[in-house]
Tab-separated table of C-alpha atoms in Angstrom:
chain	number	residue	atom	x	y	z
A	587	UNK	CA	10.641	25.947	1.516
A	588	UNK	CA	12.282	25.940	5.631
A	589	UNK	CA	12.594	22.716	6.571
A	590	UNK	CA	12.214	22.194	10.303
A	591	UNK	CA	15.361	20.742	11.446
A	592	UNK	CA	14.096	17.930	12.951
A	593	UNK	CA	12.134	16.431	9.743
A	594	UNK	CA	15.147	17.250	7.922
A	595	UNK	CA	17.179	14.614	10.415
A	596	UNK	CA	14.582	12.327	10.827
A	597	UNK	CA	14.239	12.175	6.896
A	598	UNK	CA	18.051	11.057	6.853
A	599	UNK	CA	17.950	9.028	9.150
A	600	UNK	CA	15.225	7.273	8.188
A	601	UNK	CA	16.596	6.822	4.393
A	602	UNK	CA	19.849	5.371	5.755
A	603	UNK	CA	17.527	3.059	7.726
A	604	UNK	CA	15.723	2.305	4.864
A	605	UNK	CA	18.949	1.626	3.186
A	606	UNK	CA	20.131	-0.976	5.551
A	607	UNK	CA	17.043	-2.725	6.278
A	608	UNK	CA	16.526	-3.074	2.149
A	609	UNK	CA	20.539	-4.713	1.548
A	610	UNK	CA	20.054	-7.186	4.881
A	611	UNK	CA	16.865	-8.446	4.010
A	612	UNK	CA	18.595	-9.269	0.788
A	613	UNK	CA	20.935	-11.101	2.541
A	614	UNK	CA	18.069	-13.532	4.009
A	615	UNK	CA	15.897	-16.271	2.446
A	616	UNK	CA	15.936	-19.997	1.693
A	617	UNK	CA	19.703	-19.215	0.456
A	618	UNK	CA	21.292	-17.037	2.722
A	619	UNK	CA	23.587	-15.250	1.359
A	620	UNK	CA	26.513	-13.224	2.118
A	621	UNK	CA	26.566	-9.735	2.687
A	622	UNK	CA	29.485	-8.872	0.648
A	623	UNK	CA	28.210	-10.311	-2.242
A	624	UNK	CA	25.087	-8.577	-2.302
A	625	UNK	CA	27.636	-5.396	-2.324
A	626	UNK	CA	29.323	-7.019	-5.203
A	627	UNK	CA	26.448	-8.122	-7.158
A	628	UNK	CA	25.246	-4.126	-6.959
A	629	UNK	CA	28.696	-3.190	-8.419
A	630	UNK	CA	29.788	-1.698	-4.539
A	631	UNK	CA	32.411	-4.019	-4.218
A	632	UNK	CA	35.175	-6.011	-6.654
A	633	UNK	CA	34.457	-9.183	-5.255
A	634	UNK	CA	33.756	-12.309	-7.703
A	635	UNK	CA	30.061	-13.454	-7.237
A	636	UNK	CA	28.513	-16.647	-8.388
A	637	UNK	CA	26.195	-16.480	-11.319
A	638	UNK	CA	23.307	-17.982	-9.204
A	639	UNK	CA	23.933	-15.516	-6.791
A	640	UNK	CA	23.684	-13.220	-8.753
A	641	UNK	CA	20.769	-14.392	-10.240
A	642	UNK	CA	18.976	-15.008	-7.039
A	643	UNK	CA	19.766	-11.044	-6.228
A	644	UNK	CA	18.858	-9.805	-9.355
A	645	UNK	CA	15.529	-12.084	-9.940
A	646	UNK	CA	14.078	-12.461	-7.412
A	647	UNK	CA	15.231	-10.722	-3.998
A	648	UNK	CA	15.859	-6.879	-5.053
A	649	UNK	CA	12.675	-6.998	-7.113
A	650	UNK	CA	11.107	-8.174	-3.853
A	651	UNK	CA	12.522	-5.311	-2.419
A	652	UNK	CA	12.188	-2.581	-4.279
A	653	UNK	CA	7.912	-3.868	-4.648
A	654	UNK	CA	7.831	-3.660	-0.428
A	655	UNK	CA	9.212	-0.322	-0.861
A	656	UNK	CA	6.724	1.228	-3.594
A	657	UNK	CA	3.673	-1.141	-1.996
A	658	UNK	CA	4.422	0.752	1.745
A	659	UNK	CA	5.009	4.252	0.198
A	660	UNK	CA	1.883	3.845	-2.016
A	661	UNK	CA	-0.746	2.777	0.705
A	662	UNK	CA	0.786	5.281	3.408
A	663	UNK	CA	-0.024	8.076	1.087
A	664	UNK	CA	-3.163	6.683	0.155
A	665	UNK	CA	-4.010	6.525	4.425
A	666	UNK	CA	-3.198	10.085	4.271
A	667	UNK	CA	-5.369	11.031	1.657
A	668	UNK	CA	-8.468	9.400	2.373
A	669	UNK	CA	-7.586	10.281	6.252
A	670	UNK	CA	-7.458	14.298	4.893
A	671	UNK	CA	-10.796	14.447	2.525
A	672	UNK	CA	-12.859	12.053	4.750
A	673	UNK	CA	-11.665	13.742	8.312
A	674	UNK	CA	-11.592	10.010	9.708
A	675	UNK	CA	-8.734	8.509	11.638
A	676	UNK	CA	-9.415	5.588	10.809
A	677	UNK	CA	-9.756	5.738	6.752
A	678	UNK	CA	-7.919	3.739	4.566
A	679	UNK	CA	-8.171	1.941	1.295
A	680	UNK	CA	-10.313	-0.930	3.376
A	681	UNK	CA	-13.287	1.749	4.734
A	682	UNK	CA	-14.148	2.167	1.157
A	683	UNK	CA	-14.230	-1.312	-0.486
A	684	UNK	CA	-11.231	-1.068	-2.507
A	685	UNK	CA	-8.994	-3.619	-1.320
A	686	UNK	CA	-12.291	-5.944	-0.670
A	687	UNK	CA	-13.307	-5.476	-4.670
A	688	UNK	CA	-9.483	-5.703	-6.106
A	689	UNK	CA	-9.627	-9.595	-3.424
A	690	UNK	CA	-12.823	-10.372	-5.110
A	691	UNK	CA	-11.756	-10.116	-8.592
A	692	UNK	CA	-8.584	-12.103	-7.630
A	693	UNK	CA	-10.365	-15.152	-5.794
A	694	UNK	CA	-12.622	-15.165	-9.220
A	695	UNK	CA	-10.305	-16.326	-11.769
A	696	UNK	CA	-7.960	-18.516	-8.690
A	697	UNK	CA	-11.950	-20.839	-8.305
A	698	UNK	CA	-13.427	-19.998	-11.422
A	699	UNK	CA	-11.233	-19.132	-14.504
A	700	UNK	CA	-7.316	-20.305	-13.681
A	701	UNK	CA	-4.264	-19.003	-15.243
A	702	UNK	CA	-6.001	-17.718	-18.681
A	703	UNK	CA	-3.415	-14.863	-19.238
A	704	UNK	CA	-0.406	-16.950	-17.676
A	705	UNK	CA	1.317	-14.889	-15.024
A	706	UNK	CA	-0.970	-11.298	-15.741
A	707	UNK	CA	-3.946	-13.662	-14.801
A	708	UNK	CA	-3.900	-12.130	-10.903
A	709	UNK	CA	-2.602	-8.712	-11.083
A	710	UNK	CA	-5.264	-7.958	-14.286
A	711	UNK	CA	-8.131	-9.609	-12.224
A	712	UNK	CA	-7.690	-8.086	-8.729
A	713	UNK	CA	-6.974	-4.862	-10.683
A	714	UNK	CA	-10.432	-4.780	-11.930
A	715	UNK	CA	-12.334	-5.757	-8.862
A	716	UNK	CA	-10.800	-3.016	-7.392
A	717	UNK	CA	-11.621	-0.198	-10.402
A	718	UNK	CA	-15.287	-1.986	-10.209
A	719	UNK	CA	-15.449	-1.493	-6.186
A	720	UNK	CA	-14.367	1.962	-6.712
A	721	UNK	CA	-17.127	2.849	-9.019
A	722	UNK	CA	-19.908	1.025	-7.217
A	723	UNK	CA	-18.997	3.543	-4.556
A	724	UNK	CA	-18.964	6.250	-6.215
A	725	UNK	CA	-22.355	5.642	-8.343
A	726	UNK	CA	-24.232	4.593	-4.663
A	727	UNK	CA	-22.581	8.051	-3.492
A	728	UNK	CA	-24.375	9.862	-6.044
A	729	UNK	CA	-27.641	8.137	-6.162
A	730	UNK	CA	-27.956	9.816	-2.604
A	731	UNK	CA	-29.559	12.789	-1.992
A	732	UNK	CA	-27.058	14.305	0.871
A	733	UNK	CA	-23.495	13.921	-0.614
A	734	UNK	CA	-21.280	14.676	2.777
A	735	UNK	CA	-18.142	12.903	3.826
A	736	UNK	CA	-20.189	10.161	6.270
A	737	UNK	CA	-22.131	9.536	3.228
A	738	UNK	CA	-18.790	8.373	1.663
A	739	UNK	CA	-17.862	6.639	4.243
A	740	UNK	CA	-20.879	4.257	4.267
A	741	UNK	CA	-21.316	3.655	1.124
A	742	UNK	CA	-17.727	2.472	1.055
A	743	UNK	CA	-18.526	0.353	3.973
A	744	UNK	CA	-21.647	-0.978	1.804
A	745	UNK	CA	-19.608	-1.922	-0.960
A	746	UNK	CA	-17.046	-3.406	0.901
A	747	UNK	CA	-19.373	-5.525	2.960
A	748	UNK	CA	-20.996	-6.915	-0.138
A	749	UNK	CA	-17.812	-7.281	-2.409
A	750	UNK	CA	-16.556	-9.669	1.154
A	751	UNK	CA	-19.241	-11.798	0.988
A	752	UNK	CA	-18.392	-12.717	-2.573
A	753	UNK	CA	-15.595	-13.344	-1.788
A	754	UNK	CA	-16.668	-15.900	0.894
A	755	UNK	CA	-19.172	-17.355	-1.493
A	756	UNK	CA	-16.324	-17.676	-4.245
A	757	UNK	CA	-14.071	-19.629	-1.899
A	758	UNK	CA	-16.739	-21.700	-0.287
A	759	UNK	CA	-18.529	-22.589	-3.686
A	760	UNK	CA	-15.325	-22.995	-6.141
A	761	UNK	CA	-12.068	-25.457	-6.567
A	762	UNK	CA	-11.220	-26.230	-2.804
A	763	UNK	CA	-7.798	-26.900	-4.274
A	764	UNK	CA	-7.202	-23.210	-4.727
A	765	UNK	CA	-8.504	-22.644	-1.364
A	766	UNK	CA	-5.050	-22.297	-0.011
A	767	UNK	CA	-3.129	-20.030	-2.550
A	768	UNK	CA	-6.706	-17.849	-1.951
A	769	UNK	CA	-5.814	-17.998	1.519
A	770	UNK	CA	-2.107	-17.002	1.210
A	771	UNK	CA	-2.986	-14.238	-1.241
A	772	UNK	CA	-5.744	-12.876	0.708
A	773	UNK	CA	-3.213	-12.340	3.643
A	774	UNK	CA	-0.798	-10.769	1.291
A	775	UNK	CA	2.953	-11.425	-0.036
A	776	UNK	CA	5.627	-10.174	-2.348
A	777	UNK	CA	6.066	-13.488	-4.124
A	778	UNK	CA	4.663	-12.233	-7.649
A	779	UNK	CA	7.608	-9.390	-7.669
A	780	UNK	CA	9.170	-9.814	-10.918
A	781	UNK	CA	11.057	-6.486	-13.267
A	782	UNK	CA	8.181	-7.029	-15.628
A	783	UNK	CA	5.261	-5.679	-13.040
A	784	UNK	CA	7.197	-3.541	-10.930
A	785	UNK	CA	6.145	-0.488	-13.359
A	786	UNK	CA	2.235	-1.013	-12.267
A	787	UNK	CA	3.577	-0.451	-8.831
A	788	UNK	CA	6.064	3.127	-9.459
A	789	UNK	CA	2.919	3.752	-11.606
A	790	UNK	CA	0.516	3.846	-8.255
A	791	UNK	CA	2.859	5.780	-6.730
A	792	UNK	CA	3.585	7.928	-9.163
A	793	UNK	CA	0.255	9.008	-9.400
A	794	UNK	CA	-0.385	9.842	-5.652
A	795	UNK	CA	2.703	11.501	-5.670
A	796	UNK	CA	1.619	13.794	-8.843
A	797	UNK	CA	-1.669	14.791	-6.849
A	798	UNK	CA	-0.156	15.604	-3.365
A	799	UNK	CA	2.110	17.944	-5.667
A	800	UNK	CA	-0.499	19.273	-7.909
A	801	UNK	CA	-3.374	19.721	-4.944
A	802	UNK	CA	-1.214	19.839	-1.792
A	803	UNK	CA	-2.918	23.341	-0.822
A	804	UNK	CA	-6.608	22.497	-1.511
A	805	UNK	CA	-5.491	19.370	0.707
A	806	UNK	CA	-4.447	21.569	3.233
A	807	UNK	CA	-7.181	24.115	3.207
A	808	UNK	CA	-9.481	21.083	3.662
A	809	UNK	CA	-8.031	20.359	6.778
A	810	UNK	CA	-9.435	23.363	8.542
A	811	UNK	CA	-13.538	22.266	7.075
A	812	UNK	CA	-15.502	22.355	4.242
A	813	UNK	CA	-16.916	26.086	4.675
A	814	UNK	CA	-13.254	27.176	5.008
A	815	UNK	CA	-12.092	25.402	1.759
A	816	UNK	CA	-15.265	26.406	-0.261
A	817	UNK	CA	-14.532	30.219	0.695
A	818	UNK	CA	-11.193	29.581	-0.790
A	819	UNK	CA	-12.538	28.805	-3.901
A	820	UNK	CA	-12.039	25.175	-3.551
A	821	UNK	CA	-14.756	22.676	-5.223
A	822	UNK	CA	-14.367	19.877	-2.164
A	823	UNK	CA	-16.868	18.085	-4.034
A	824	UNK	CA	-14.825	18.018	-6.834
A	825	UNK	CA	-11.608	17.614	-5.077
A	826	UNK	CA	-13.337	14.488	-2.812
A	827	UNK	CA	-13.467	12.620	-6.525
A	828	UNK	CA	-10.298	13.514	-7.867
A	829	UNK	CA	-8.668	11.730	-3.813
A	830	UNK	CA	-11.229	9.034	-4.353
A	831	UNK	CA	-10.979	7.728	-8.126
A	832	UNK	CA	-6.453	8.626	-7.840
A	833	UNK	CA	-6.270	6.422	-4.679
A	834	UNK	CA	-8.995	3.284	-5.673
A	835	UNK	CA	-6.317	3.404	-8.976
A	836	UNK	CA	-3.174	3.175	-6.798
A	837	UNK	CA	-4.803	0.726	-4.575
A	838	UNK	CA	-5.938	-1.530	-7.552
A	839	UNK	CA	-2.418	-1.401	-8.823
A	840	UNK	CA	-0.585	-2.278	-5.336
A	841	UNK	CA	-3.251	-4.980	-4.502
A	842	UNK	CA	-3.210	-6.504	-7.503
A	843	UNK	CA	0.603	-7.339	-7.072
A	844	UNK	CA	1.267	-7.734	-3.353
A	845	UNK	CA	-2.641	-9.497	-2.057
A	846	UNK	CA	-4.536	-7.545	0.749
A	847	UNK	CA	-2.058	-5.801	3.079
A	848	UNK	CA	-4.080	-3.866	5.886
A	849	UNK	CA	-3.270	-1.310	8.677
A	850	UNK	CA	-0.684	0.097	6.779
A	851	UNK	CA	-2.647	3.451	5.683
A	852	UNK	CA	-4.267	3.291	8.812
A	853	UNK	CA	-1.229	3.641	11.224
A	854	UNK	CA	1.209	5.932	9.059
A	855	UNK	CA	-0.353	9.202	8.647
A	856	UNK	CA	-0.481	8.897	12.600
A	857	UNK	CA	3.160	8.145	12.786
A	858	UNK	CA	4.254	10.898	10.354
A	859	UNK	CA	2.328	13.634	11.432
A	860	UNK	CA	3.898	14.317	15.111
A	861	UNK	CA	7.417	14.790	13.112
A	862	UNK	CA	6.065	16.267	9.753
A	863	UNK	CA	2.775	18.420	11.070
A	864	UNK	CA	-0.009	18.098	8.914
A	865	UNK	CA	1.129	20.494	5.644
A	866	UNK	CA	0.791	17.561	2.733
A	867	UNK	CA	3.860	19.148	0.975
A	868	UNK	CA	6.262	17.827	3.966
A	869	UNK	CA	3.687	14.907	5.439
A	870	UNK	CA	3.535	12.958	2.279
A	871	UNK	CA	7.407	12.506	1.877
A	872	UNK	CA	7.574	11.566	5.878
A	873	UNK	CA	4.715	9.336	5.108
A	874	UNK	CA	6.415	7.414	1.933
A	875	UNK	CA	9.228	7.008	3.660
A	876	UNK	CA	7.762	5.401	7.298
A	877	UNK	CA	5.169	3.187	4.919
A	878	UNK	CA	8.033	1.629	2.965
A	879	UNK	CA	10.148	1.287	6.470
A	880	UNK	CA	7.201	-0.915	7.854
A	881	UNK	CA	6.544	-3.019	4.480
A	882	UNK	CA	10.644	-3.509	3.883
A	883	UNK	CA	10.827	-4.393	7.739
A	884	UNK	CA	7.164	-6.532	7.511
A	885	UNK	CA	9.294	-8.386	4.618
A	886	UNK	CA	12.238	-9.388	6.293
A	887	UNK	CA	10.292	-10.697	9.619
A	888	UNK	CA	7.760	-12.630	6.871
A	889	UNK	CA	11.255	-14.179	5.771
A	890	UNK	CA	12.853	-15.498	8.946
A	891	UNK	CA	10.209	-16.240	11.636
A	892	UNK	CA	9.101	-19.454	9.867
A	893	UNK	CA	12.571	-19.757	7.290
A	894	UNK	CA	12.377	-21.333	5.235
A	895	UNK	CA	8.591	-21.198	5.599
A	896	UNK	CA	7.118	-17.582	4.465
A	897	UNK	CA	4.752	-16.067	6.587
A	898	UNK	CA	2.273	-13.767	4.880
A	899	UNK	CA	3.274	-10.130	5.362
A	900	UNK	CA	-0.523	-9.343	6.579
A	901	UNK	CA	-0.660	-11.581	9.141
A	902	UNK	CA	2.595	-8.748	10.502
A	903	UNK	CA	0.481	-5.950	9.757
A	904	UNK	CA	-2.594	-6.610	11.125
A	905	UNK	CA	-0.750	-7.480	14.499
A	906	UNK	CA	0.993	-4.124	14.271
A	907	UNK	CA	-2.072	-2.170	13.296
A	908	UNK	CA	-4.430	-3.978	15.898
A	909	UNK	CA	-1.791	-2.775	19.111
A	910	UNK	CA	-1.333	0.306	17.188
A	911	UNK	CA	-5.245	0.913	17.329
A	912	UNK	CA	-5.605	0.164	20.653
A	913	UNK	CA	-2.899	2.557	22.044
A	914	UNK	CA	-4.919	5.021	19.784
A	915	UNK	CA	-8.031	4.189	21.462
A	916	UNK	CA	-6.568	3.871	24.691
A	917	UNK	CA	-4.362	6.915	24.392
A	918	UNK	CA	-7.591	9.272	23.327
């Protein structure tokens, strides 16, 4: 496979980047602490590190990090995805209800239920509203006589519509002292990153990444319509499903772990595609590695513009993705 010389350097550069931004915003927190020991603690250096140092590292911060890093890469690819078999700009996990069933589920059990399954009580809730928002579209896609991409698209809206005002009526009606962790957690955060769940989120991305591989030129061929991909022998029908059900699964997972985090698959595939082009063998990797940028960066500013107050990480990307729409708009 050529590589055009430019990805190639922008790839680099972006990993060292992505590098740099991941050790400082180790560095930063309640306890700031000193860059040479986060070097030590990661066996790069011989210097002697205190054991709750370490422990803060270990625990807690480079978990953090390494979830902001899968969460980004995860919902870029899913942006591109849904962005490639819908033909929208604007498509991303919230067109189609996923993120709005995967909140629903977790507002339920914060009201309703509490912590029945100790700390697996969130991420197995909101994983569920999401996997149930994914199949409500689907079944109101098929109850439908025409089956064509805007079809999609509004029954996604539909179900994302009616999981929100659950949602309201679940905050509104239940324990008003869980309004504000509901409120926190429907703005999204990194505060549930612990070794133990970090699997569910490499899982979501491990998936996307197996499609992209496995489907990358029926992805491609889609690009140029639906007549053109059909005379290829492509089922787009088919293919639609397989995008859909693989991306409300990685969404489910990432949601259930980080809260609602929006704009990111919006603005990505739009920031990847000027340096990658639009082949899904070299976008996806540009993609990955841009999404986790903005999520590892969205982190660090979430860290230190209220320290030792956290500000929810989407409150960062909705300001980002709300200028980023408008130059869009403006810009077409």
């Amino acid at each position: 496979m050529n590589i055009p010389r430019v990805y190639f350097i922008a790839l680099v550069l972006g990993l060292f980047a992505l590098l740099g931004i991941t050790l400082f915003s180790i560095t930063q927190g309640a306890v700031k602490i000193p860059f040479e020991h986060v070097l030590a603690a990661l066996n790069l250096s011989t210097l002697a590190v205190p054991e709750m140092t370490e422990l803060i590292i270990y625990d807690l911060r480079l978990p953090r990090s390494l979830l902001a890093i899968c969460t980004g890469a995860g919902l870029a690819m899913v942006g591109v995805l849904l962005q490639t078999t819908t033909r929208n700009e604007l498509a991303d996990p919230f067109l189609f209800g996923l993120s709005a069933g995967a909140s629903a589920g977790a507002v339920f059990v914060m009201t309703r239920l509490g912590d029945q399954l100790g700390i697996w009580t969130l991420p197995v809730a909101a994983f569920c509203g999401g996997i149930l928002s994914a199949i409500s579209v689907l079944v109101l896609f098929s109850l439908q006589s025409a089956r064509g991409v805007d079809r999609l698209v509004i029954s996604g809206l539909a179900i994302s519509f009616l999981f929100g005002a659950v949602t309201s009526y679940l905050v509104y009606s239940g324990d008003q002292r869980a309004a504000s962790s509901v409120l926190f957690w429907s703005m999204g955060g990194l505060g549930l990153a612990r070794w133990e769940n970090l699997p569910f989120a490499l899982a979501a991305v491990v998936i996307l990444v197996a499609l992209i591989s496995l489907r990358w030129r029926s992805l491609d061929a889609l690009l140029a319509g639906d007549q053109t991909a059909n005379s290829l022998g492509i089922n787009v029908s088919r293919l639609r499903i397989q995008v859909f059900l693989c991306c409300a699964i990685a969404t489910a997972l990432l949601v259930a772990l980080t809260g609602v985090i929006g704009f990111v698959g919006l603005m990505v595939p739009h920031l990847a595609r000027p340096i990658s082009g639009v082949s899904h063998r070299l976008l996806a990797p540009m993609a990955m590695l841009i999404g986790a940028l903005i999520m590892t960066s969205g982190d660090l500013l979430s860290r230190t513009l209220l320290a030792p107050q956290e500000l929810p990480i989407g409150i960062i990307t909705a300001a980002l993705g709300g200028i980023f729409v408008l130059v869009l708009v403006l810009k077409k």
